[in-house]
Amino acid sequence: MNCPNCKGKNLGKIGVNQYYCWDCFVELSLSKGKISLAQIEEDGTLTDLNDLFEESELRIESPGTA
Ligand SMILES: [Zn+2]
């Protein structure tokens, strides 16, 4: 899986179905075959980034369920 935001592979797992991109500092949550992106602000709040992406960009590529 690559980060939809920066296309990087530098993802760290931070929880169940949750990852963090160390390259662009966004949190990725996986649910129902889709990725939700959120940016963590300096004050700790999350800003939803999903509006910046196309639906197809947020789909998790899982071979076998195409
Ligand atoms: Zn990234």
Tab-separated table of N, CA and C and ligand atoms in Angstrom:
chain	number	residue	atom	x	y	z
A	1	MET	N	0.837	-1.202	0.000
A	1	MET	CA	0.000	0.000	0.000
A	1	MET	C	0.872	1.252	0.000
A	2	ASN	N	0.506	2.189	-0.828
A	2	ASN	CA	1.203	3.462	-0.867
A	2	ASN	C	0.334	4.560	-0.277
A	3	CYS	N	0.965	5.592	0.180
A	3	CYS	CA	0.231	6.746	0.673
A	3	CYS	C	-0.438	7.452	-0.508
A	4	PRO	N	-1.753	7.650	-0.459
A	4	PRO	CA	-2.427	8.315	-1.567
A	4	PRO	C	-2.009	9.775	-1.709
A	5	ASN	N	-1.498	10.334	-0.663
A	5	ASN	CA	-1.149	11.749	-0.676
A	5	ASN	C	0.195	11.995	-1.353
A	6	CYS	N	1.221	11.278	-0.942
A	6	CYS	CA	2.558	11.522	-1.486
A	6	CYS	C	3.076	10.330	-2.279
A	7	LYS	N	2.279	9.263	-2.369
A	7	LYS	CA	2.654	8.046	-3.085
A	7	LYS	C	3.836	7.333	-2.436
A	8	GLY	N	4.169	7.736	-1.229
A	8	GLY	CA	5.292	7.124	-0.541
A	8	GLY	C	4.908	5.803	0.091
A	9	LYS	N	5.938	5.063	0.478
A	9	LYS	CA	5.702	3.767	1.106
A	9	LYS	C	6.136	3.769	2.563
A	10	ASN	N	6.423	4.920	3.061
A	10	ASN	CA	6.956	5.034	4.416
A	10	ASN	C	5.818	5.100	5.427
A	11	LEU	N	5.021	4.016	5.473
A	11	LEU	CA	3.852	3.994	6.342
A	11	LEU	C	4.129	3.186	7.599
A	12	GLY	N	3.726	3.723	8.739
A	12	GLY	CA	3.861	2.988	9.982
A	12	GLY	C	2.494	2.658	10.537
A	13	LYS	N	2.368	1.449	11.070
A	13	LYS	CA	1.084	1.043	11.633
A	13	LYS	C	0.938	1.643	13.023
A	14	ILE	N	-0.167	2.312	13.275
A	14	ILE	CA	-0.373	2.932	14.582
A	14	ILE	C	-1.560	2.344	15.296
A	15	GLY	N	-2.279	1.451	14.648
A	15	GLY	CA	-3.429	0.839	15.305
A	15	GLY	C	-4.104	-0.113	14.348
A	16	VAL	N	-5.235	-0.660	14.790
A	16	VAL	CA	-5.985	-1.559	13.930
A	16	VAL	C	-6.529	-0.763	12.745
A	17	ASN	N	-6.094	-1.146	11.549
A	17	ASN	CA	-6.524	-0.461	10.323
A	17	ASN	C	-6.148	1.019	10.313
A	18	GLN	N	-5.101	1.367	11.057
A	18	GLN	CA	-4.663	2.752	11.055
A	18	GLN	C	-3.172	2.832	10.796
A	19	TYR	N	-2.815	3.747	9.906
A	19	TYR	CA	-1.423	3.914	9.529
A	19	TYR	C	-1.061	5.388	9.558
A	20	TYR	N	0.246	5.628	9.595
A	20	TYR	CA	0.730	6.997	9.599
A	20	TYR	C	1.808	7.127	8.547
A	21	CYS	N	1.709	8.168	7.721
A	21	CYS	CA	2.718	8.384	6.700
A	21	CYS	C	3.799	9.295	7.254
A	22	TRP	N	4.997	8.765	7.317
A	22	TRP	CA	6.113	9.537	7.871
A	22	TRP	C	6.668	10.526	6.862
A	23	ASP	N	6.243	10.420	5.630
A	23	ASP	CA	6.738	11.339	4.603
A	23	ASP	C	5.929	12.631	4.554
A	24	CYS	N	4.612	12.500	4.654
A	24	CYS	CA	3.792	13.715	4.553
A	24	CYS	C	2.950	13.938	5.803
A	25	PHE	N	3.146	13.089	6.827
A	25	PHE	CA	2.527	13.314	8.136
A	25	PHE	C	1.004	13.318	8.098
A	26	VAL	N	0.437	12.341	7.427
A	26	VAL	CA	-1.009	12.193	7.473
A	26	VAL	C	-1.355	10.837	8.078
A	27	GLU	N	-2.518	10.792	8.686
A	27	GLU	CA	-3.001	9.551	9.256
A	27	GLU	C	-3.939	8.888	8.262
A	28	LEU	N	-3.771	7.574	8.080
A	28	LEU	CA	-4.620	6.840	7.153
A	28	LEU	C	-5.430	5.821	7.925
A	29	SER	N	-6.725	5.835	7.723
A	29	SER	CA	-7.594	4.847	8.345
A	29	SER	C	-8.246	4.012	7.257
A	30	LEU	N	-8.208	2.704	7.439
A	30	LEU	CA	-8.812	1.814	6.464
A	30	LEU	C	-10.147	1.316	6.978
A	31	SER	N	-11.158	1.434	6.139
A	31	SER	CA	-12.438	0.838	6.496
A	31	SER	C	-13.247	0.568	5.249
A	32	LYS	N	-13.858	-0.592	5.206
A	32	LYS	CA	-14.721	-0.983	4.099
A	32	LYS	C	-14.034	-0.801	2.748
A	33	GLY	N	-12.754	-1.181	2.685
A	33	GLY	CA	-12.046	-1.128	1.415
A	33	GLY	C	-11.671	0.262	0.960
A	34	LYS	N	-11.778	1.226	1.847
A	34	LYS	CA	-11.412	2.591	1.486
A	34	LYS	C	-10.466	3.196	2.516
A	35	ILE	N	-9.706	4.171	2.040
A	35	ILE	CA	-8.774	4.869	2.918
A	35	ILE	C	-9.340	6.239	3.269
A	36	SER	N	-9.280	6.575	4.537
A	36	SER	CA	-9.601	7.933	4.948
A	36	SER	C	-8.306	8.621	5.343
A	37	LEU	N	-8.113	9.820	4.859
A	37	LEU	CA	-6.902	10.556	5.192
A	37	LEU	C	-7.220	11.715	6.115
A	38	ALA	N	-6.371	11.913	7.086
A	38	ALA	CA	-6.537	13.041	7.983
A	38	ALA	C	-5.162	13.598	8.323
A	39	GLN	N	-5.067	14.896	8.312
A	39	GLN	CA	-3.820	15.548	8.676
A	39	GLN	C	-3.870	15.913	10.145
A	40	ILE	N	-2.794	15.643	10.835
A	40	ILE	CA	-2.742	15.966	12.252
A	40	ILE	C	-2.132	17.353	12.421
A	41	GLU	N	-2.942	18.253	12.954
A	41	GLU	CA	-2.482	19.630	13.127
A	41	GLU	C	-1.577	19.742	14.351
A	42	GLU	N	-0.930	20.886	14.462
A	42	GLU	CA	0.002	21.088	15.568
A	42	GLU	C	-0.679	20.984	16.925
A	43	ASP	N	-1.963	21.350	16.978
A	43	ASP	CA	-2.686	21.283	18.245
A	43	ASP	C	-3.334	19.932	18.483
A	44	GLY	N	-3.079	18.975	17.585
A	44	GLY	CA	-3.550	17.625	17.809
A	44	GLY	C	-4.887	17.308	17.164
A	45	THR	N	-5.514	18.303	16.561
A	45	THR	CA	-6.792	18.042	15.911
A	45	THR	C	-6.555	17.436	14.528
A	46	LEU	N	-7.566	16.768	14.027
A	46	LEU	CA	-7.468	16.123	12.728
A	46	LEU	C	-8.239	16.916	11.685
A	47	THR	N	-7.608	17.116	10.549
A	47	THR	CA	-8.288	17.748	9.430
A	47	THR	C	-8.522	16.710	8.350
A	48	ASP	N	-9.768	16.551	7.967
A	48	ASP	CA	-10.134	15.569	6.961
A	48	ASP	C	-9.603	15.986	5.594
A	49	LEU	N	-8.907	15.072	4.942
A	49	LEU	CA	-8.332	15.390	3.629
A	49	LEU	C	-9.039	14.669	2.494
A	50	ASN	N	-10.075	13.941	2.801
A	50	ASN	CA	-10.702	13.093	1.787
A	50	ASN	C	-11.241	13.878	0.596
A	51	ASP	N	-11.630	15.121	0.840
A	51	ASP	CA	-12.194	15.917	-0.242
A	51	ASP	C	-11.172	16.247	-1.319
A	52	LEU	N	-9.899	16.077	-0.978
A	52	LEU	CA	-8.844	16.426	-1.928
A	52	LEU	C	-8.568	15.302	-2.920
A	53	PHE	N	-9.213	14.149	-2.707
A	53	PHE	CA	-8.893	12.990	-3.526
A	53	PHE	C	-10.115	12.453	-4.242
A	54	GLU	N	-9.843	11.830	-5.369
A	54	GLU	CA	-10.903	11.143	-6.088
A	54	GLU	C	-11.217	9.844	-5.372
A	55	GLU	N	-12.436	9.397	-5.545
A	55	GLU	CA	-12.861	8.138	-4.948
A	55	GLU	C	-11.917	6.995	-5.328
A	56	SER	N	-11.492	7.001	-6.594
A	56	SER	CA	-10.655	5.903	-7.076
A	56	SER	C	-9.280	5.908	-6.411
A	57	GLU	N	-8.839	7.080	-5.984
A	57	GLU	CA	-7.528	7.179	-5.348
A	57	GLU	C	-7.545	6.623	-3.931
A	58	LEU	N	-8.723	6.567	-3.342
A	58	LEU	CA	-8.831	6.148	-1.955
A	58	LEU	C	-9.242	4.684	-1.818
A	59	ARG	N	-9.411	4.036	-2.956
A	59	ARG	CA	-9.777	2.633	-2.897
A	59	ARG	C	-8.540	1.791	-2.618
A	60	ILE	N	-8.688	0.817	-1.758
A	60	ILE	CA	-7.570	-0.058	-1.442
A	60	ILE	C	-7.465	-1.137	-2.504
A	61	GLU	N	-6.267	-1.224	-3.075
A	61	GLU	CA	-6.049	-2.230	-4.095
A	61	GLU	C	-5.862	-3.586	-3.420
A	62	SER	N	-6.841	-4.433	-3.579
A	62	SER	CA	-6.726	-5.764	-3.006
A	62	SER	C	-6.938	-6.795	-4.102
A	63	PRO	N	-5.845	-7.412	-4.530
A	63	PRO	CA	-5.940	-8.386	-5.596
A	63	PRO	C	-6.871	-9.533	-5.213
A	64	GLY	N	-7.745	-9.891	-6.095
A	64	GLY	CA	-8.661	-10.980	-5.811
A	64	GLY	C	-10.078	-10.489	-5.639
A	65	THR	N	-10.233	-9.207	-5.343
A	65	THR	CA	-11.584	-8.678	-5.177
A	65	THR	C	-11.863	-7.603	-6.227
A	66	ALA	N	-11.289	-7.786	-7.417
A	66	ALA	CA	-11.490	-6.836	-8.487
A	66	ALA	C	-12.758	-7.127	-9.267
B	1	ZN	ZN	2.327	10.395	2.472
